[in-house]
Amino acid sequence: MSKKNINRSVATFVAGVTLAATLASCSGSDTKPSTPSATSPAATTTTAAKEPAKEPAKAPSNLSGNITVDGSSTVAPISKAVAEDFAKSNPGVKVPVGTSGTGGGFKKFCSGDTDISNASRPIKKKEAEDCQKAGVEFIELPIAVDGLTVVVNKENTWAKCLTVAELKKMWEPDAEGKITSWDQIRPDFPKETIALFGAGADSGTFDYFTEAINGKSKVIRKDYQPSEDDNIIVKGVQGGKGAIGFFGVSYYEENAKKLNAVEVDGGKGCVSPTAENINSGKYAPLSRPLFIYVSKKAIARPEVKAFIEFYLNKDEKLVKEVGYVPLPGDALTKVKERFTKAAVGSTFMDAPAGVSVAELLAKDLK
């Protein structure tokens, strides 16, 4: 029974007692007080019987311990939302979520310093080797889909759609010190100075964007303003008419009133970064899966196992709440099976940027 219904029952009971007492005082000794007495136990019994019905849905309340999570700032909002919900039924378990970037998170994870690593890209071969050397076996769990959003200043009325080739012309290393004005990107664009803002080198967003646009991870012009803090990128793009930047779609949605999203033409026409386009893979090459990597050793601890089970069952609702795209149902079922089997290793490591998210998620999770 909900708290609201319990209060309503109590209010009804109190009103009944009051009414009975009033009638008794008006009618004299002929009025029997047995009616409210009979009503009271029934109401109390009903309330007590229904109250425990909530408990089976909760994780065991006697769990305790600390679960360490670090990594991608893009994935952090999902993990934080899950941690907050998990804490409601497991107050003895602490789940702090750090944001040192995907690369920084893997360094800690493969050193055995964290239990779970948030990642906005698949683990790299070198990182997997570092994990192996340290004896850290991991379970790779896709938990959502994201689209990188290219954003421009609100006063930018010309760059409504950009091709991948135009983005590359703007962001590639050869553009450094040379491509400085919008009319160099397209002749009919104004002679407006370009100011570039984007994710820092430890970010999975940085890795994915550079690979998808420039053809190789971490290859980019050096005269742009990098930051691990998406809010700084927002302020940077807000600060100049010719400014342009990139970050995850959820952060754009939080700041849609401050910035404009650019449609991207990956070869099949201009496509906006909507949930439907991202999940279908139509928004190419800037759509991608998001992950958590879990230490196999850590899931031997009951609080970690319970947290991941809770995470995967809560995933769809919370993913929507924080602005990302939930996994297709069949893919989420496979992810749950992978965790149940504690299947270690990576399926997504060698997947090239630009392959549709739907295709990636359809791969067999061995």
PDB file of N, CA and C in Angstrom, residues 68-116:
ATOM      1  N   THR A  68      33.666   0.975  -6.383  1.00  0.00           N
ATOM      2  CA  THR A  68      34.367   2.090  -7.021  1.00  0.00           C
ATOM      3  C   THR A  68      34.113   2.119  -8.528  1.00  0.00           C
ATOM      4  N   VAL A  69      33.671   3.282  -9.008  1.00  0.00           N
ATOM      5  CA  VAL A  69      33.348   3.473 -10.424  1.00  0.00           C
ATOM      6  C   VAL A  69      34.069   4.729 -10.914  1.00  0.00           C
ATOM      7  N   ASP A  70      34.676   4.647 -12.097  1.00  0.00           N
ATOM      8  CA  ASP A  70      35.346   5.821 -12.665  1.00  0.00           C
ATOM      9  C   ASP A  70      35.317   5.698 -14.181  1.00  0.00           C
ATOM     10  N   GLY A  71      35.729   6.778 -14.859  1.00  0.00           N
ATOM     11  CA  GLY A  71      35.829   6.723 -16.312  1.00  0.00           C
ATOM     12  C   GLY A  71      35.096   7.846 -17.014  1.00  0.00           C
ATOM     13  N   SER A  72      34.384   7.507 -18.069  1.00  0.00           N
ATOM     14  CA  SER A  72      33.771   8.461 -18.980  1.00  0.00           C
ATOM     15  C   SER A  72      32.799   9.428 -18.306  1.00  0.00           C
ATOM     16  N   SER A  73      32.969  10.718 -18.614  1.00  0.00           N
ATOM     17  CA  SER A  73      32.013  11.718 -18.127  1.00  0.00           C
ATOM     18  C   SER A  73      30.695  11.614 -18.891  1.00  0.00           C
ATOM     19  N   THR A  74      30.730  11.008 -20.072  1.00  0.00           N
ATOM     20  CA  THR A  74      29.515  10.804 -20.856  1.00  0.00           C
ATOM     21  C   THR A  74      28.616   9.746 -20.228  1.00  0.00           C
ATOM     22  N   VAL A  75      29.217   8.682 -19.728  1.00  0.00           N
ATOM     23  CA  VAL A  75      28.455   7.582 -19.131  1.00  0.00           C
ATOM     24  C   VAL A  75      28.108   7.875 -17.669  1.00  0.00           C
ATOM     25  N   ALA A  76      28.869   8.755 -17.029  1.00  0.00           N
ATOM     26  CA  ALA A  76      28.696   9.040 -15.604  1.00  0.00           C
ATOM     27  C   ALA A  76      27.258   9.365 -15.199  1.00  0.00           C
ATOM     28  N   PRO A  77      26.495  10.175 -15.959  1.00  0.00           N
ATOM     29  CA  PRO A  77      25.119  10.469 -15.527  1.00  0.00           C
ATOM     30  C   PRO A  77      24.246   9.229 -15.379  1.00  0.00           C
ATOM     31  N   ILE A  78      24.475   8.218 -16.229  1.00  0.00           N
ATOM     32  CA  ILE A  78      23.692   6.979 -16.111  1.00  0.00           C
ATOM     33  C   ILE A  78      24.094   6.246 -14.836  1.00  0.00           C
ATOM     34  N   SER A  79      25.398   6.070 -14.633  1.00  0.00           N
ATOM     35  CA  SER A  79      25.881   5.340 -13.463  1.00  0.00           C
ATOM     36  C   SER A  79      25.500   6.047 -12.165  1.00  0.00           C
ATOM     37  N   LYS A  80      25.543   7.380 -12.169  1.00  0.00           N
ATOM     38  CA  LYS A  80      25.156   8.132 -10.980  1.00  0.00           C
ATOM     39  C   LYS A  80      23.677   7.957 -10.673  1.00  0.00           C
ATOM     40  N   ALA A  81      22.846   7.980 -11.712  1.00  0.00           N
ATOM     41  CA  ALA A  81      21.403   7.806 -11.520  1.00  0.00           C
ATOM     42  C   ALA A  81      21.095   6.413 -10.974  1.00  0.00           C
ATOM     43  N   VAL A  82      21.782   5.401 -11.507  1.00  0.00           N
ATOM     44  CA  VAL A  82      21.602   4.033 -11.020  1.00  0.00           C
ATOM     45  C   VAL A  82      22.070   3.932  -9.573  1.00  0.00           C
ATOM     46  N   ALA A  83      23.216   4.534  -9.253  1.00  0.00           N
ATOM     47  CA  ALA A  83      23.766   4.485  -7.898  1.00  0.00           C
ATOM     48  C   ALA A  83      22.817   5.122  -6.894  1.00  0.00           C
ATOM     49  N   GLU A  84      22.195   6.227  -7.272  1.00  0.00           N
ATOM     50  CA  GLU A  84      21.257   6.904  -6.380  1.00  0.00           C
ATOM     51  C   GLU A  84      20.038   6.042  -6.109  1.00  0.00           C
ATOM     52  N   ASP A  85      19.504   5.401  -7.131  1.00  0.00           N
ATOM     53  CA  ASP A  85      18.346   4.518  -6.948  1.00  0.00           C
ATOM     54  C   ASP A  85      18.721   3.284  -6.130  1.00  0.00           C
ATOM     55  N   PHE A  86      19.895   2.742  -6.402  1.00  0.00           N
ATOM     56  CA  PHE A  86      20.368   1.550  -5.690  1.00  0.00           C
ATOM     57  C   PHE A  86      20.526   1.848  -4.204  1.00  0.00           C
ATOM     58  N   ALA A  87      20.986   3.035  -3.870  1.00  0.00           N
ATOM     59  CA  ALA A  87      21.230   3.417  -2.477  1.00  0.00           C
ATOM     60  C   ALA A  87      19.934   3.480  -1.660  1.00  0.00           C
ATOM     61  N   LYS A  88      18.816   3.705  -2.326  1.00  0.00           N
ATOM     62  CA  LYS A  88      17.543   3.799  -1.612  1.00  0.00           C
ATOM     63  C   LYS A  88      17.185   2.496  -0.914  1.00  0.00           C
ATOM     64  N   SER A  89      17.497   1.366  -1.548  1.00  0.00           N
ATOM     65  CA  SER A  89      17.194   0.069  -0.939  1.00  0.00           C
ATOM     66  C   SER A  89      18.430  -0.609  -0.369  1.00  0.00           C
ATOM     67  N   ASN A  90      19.595  -0.001  -0.597  1.00  0.00           N
ATOM     68  CA  ASN A  90      20.856  -0.552  -0.080  1.00  0.00           C
ATOM     69  C   ASN A  90      21.708   0.568   0.528  1.00  0.00           C
ATOM     70  N   PRO A  91      21.227   1.160   1.601  1.00  0.00           N
ATOM     71  CA  PRO A  91      21.932   2.313   2.180  1.00  0.00           C
ATOM     72  C   PRO A  91      23.326   1.994   2.707  1.00  0.00           C
ATOM     73  N   GLY A  92      23.610   0.721   2.917  1.00  0.00           N
ATOM     74  CA  GLY A  92      24.917   0.330   3.432  1.00  0.00           C
ATOM     75  C   GLY A  92      25.993   0.237   2.363  1.00  0.00           C
ATOM     76  N   VAL A  93      25.590   0.412   1.089  1.00  0.00           N
ATOM     77  CA  VAL A  93      26.547   0.315  -0.025  1.00  0.00           C
ATOM     78  C   VAL A  93      26.820   1.708  -0.591  1.00  0.00           C
ATOM     79  N   LYS A  94      28.074   2.082  -0.635  1.00  0.00           N
ATOM     80  CA  LYS A  94      28.466   3.379  -1.180  1.00  0.00           C
ATOM     81  C   LYS A  94      29.012   3.195  -2.595  1.00  0.00           C
ATOM     82  N   VAL A  95      28.509   4.011  -3.542  1.00  0.00           N
ATOM     83  CA  VAL A  95      28.930   3.890  -4.942  1.00  0.00           C
ATOM     84  C   VAL A  95      29.354   5.256  -5.487  1.00  0.00           C
ATOM     85  N   PRO A  96      30.546   5.724  -5.144  1.00  0.00           N
ATOM     86  CA  PRO A  96      31.023   6.984  -5.715  1.00  0.00           C
ATOM     87  C   PRO A  96      31.375   6.802  -7.186  1.00  0.00           C
ATOM     88  N   VAL A  97      31.032   7.795  -8.016  1.00  0.00           N
ATOM     89  CA  VAL A  97      31.278   7.716  -9.455  1.00  0.00           C
ATOM     90  C   VAL A  97      32.235   8.832  -9.867  1.00  0.00           C
ATOM     91  N   GLY A  98      33.451   8.474 -10.288  1.00  0.00           N
ATOM     92  CA  GLY A  98      34.444   9.443 -10.734  1.00  0.00           C
ATOM     93  C   GLY A  98      34.325   9.722 -12.220  1.00  0.00           C
ATOM     94  N   THR A  99      34.956  10.796 -12.682  1.00  0.00           N
ATOM     95  CA  THR A  99      34.880  11.172 -14.095  1.00  0.00           C
ATOM     96  C   THR A  99      36.264  11.579 -14.620  1.00  0.00           C
ATOM     97  N   SER A 100      37.170  10.631 -14.677  1.00  0.00           N
ATOM     98  CA  SER A 100      38.523  10.933 -15.159  1.00  0.00           C
ATOM     99  C   SER A 100      38.666  10.717 -16.661  1.00  0.00           C
ATOM    100  N   GLY A 101      37.549  10.481 -17.350  1.00  0.00           N
ATOM    101  CA  GLY A 101      37.592  10.218 -18.793  1.00  0.00           C
ATOM    102  C   GLY A 101      37.739   8.728 -19.073  1.00  0.00           C
ATOM    103  N   THR A 102      37.356   8.297 -20.263  1.00  0.00           N
ATOM    104  CA  THR A 102      37.418   6.873 -20.593  1.00  0.00           C
ATOM    105  C   THR A 102      38.832   6.326 -20.463  1.00  0.00           C
ATOM    106  N   GLY A 103      39.803   7.036 -21.038  1.00  0.00           N
ATOM    107  CA  GLY A 103      41.194   6.574 -20.967  1.00  0.00           C
ATOM    108  C   GLY A 103      41.706   6.547 -19.548  1.00  0.00           C
ATOM    109  N   GLY A 104      41.433   7.621 -18.789  1.00  0.00           N
ATOM    110  CA  GLY A 104      41.856   7.671 -17.394  1.00  0.00           C
ATOM    111  C   GLY A 104      41.189   6.596 -16.563  1.00  0.00           C
ATOM    112  N   GLY A 105      39.914   6.320 -16.876  1.00  0.00           N
ATOM    113  CA  GLY A 105      39.195   5.276 -16.154  1.00  0.00           C
ATOM    114  C   GLY A 105      39.790   3.906 -16.380  1.00  0.00           C
ATOM    115  N   PHE A 106      40.171   3.609 -17.634  1.00  0.00           N
ATOM    116  CA  PHE A 106      40.777   2.309 -17.935  1.00  0.00           C
ATOM    117  C   PHE A 106      42.132   2.142 -17.248  1.00  0.00           C
ATOM    118  N   LYS A 107      42.878   3.229 -17.101  1.00  0.00           N
ATOM    119  CA  LYS A 107      44.152   3.144 -16.392  1.00  0.00           C
ATOM    120  C   LYS A 107      43.931   2.678 -14.955  1.00  0.00           C
ATOM    121  N   LYS A 108      42.941   3.239 -14.305  1.00  0.00           N
ATOM    122  CA  LYS A 108      42.634   2.855 -12.921  1.00  0.00           C
ATOM    123  C   LYS A 108      42.070   1.437 -12.874  1.00  0.00           C
ATOM    124  N   PHE A 109      41.200   1.133 -13.814  1.00  0.00           N
ATOM    125  CA  PHE A 109      40.535  -0.173 -13.844  1.00  0.00           C
ATOM    126  C   PHE A 109      41.538  -1.293 -14.076  1.00  0.00           C
ATOM    127  N   CYS A 110      42.424  -1.095 -15.045  1.00  0.00           N
ATOM    128  CA  CYS A 110      43.399  -2.141 -15.383  1.00  0.00           C
ATOM    129  C   CYS A 110      44.531  -2.235 -14.362  1.00  0.00           C
ATOM    130  N   SER A 111      44.589  -1.276 -13.461  1.00  0.00           N
ATOM    131  CA  SER A 111      45.532  -1.361 -12.348  1.00  0.00           C
ATOM    132  C   SER A 111      44.879  -2.013 -11.132  1.00  0.00           C
ATOM    133  N   GLY A 112      43.597  -2.333 -11.262  1.00  0.00           N
ATOM    134  CA  GLY A 112      42.874  -2.972 -10.169  1.00  0.00           C
ATOM    135  C   GLY A 112      42.374  -1.996  -9.124  1.00  0.00           C
ATOM    136  N   ASP A 113      42.366  -0.683  -9.453  1.00  0.00           N
ATOM    137  CA  ASP A 113      41.960   0.324  -8.475  1.00  0.00           C
ATOM    138  C   ASP A 113      40.452   0.569  -8.451  1.00  0.00           C
ATOM    139  N   THR A 114      39.738   0.137  -9.494  1.00  0.00           N
ATOM    140  CA  THR A 114      38.288   0.329  -9.530  1.00  0.00           C
ATOM    141  C   THR A 114      37.594  -0.982  -9.871  1.00  0.00           C
ATOM    142  N   ASP A 115      36.305  -1.042  -9.530  1.00  0.00           N
ATOM    143  CA  ASP A 115      35.498  -2.233  -9.801  1.00  0.00           C
ATOM    144  C   ASP A 115      34.806  -2.145 -11.162  1.00  0.00           C
ATOM    145  N   ILE A 116      34.427  -0.924 -11.540  1.00  0.00           N
ATOM    146  CA  ILE A 116      33.657  -0.703 -12.764  1.00  0.00           C
ATOM    147  C   ILE A 116      34.243   0.496 -13.495  1.00  0.00           C
TER     148      ILE A 116
END
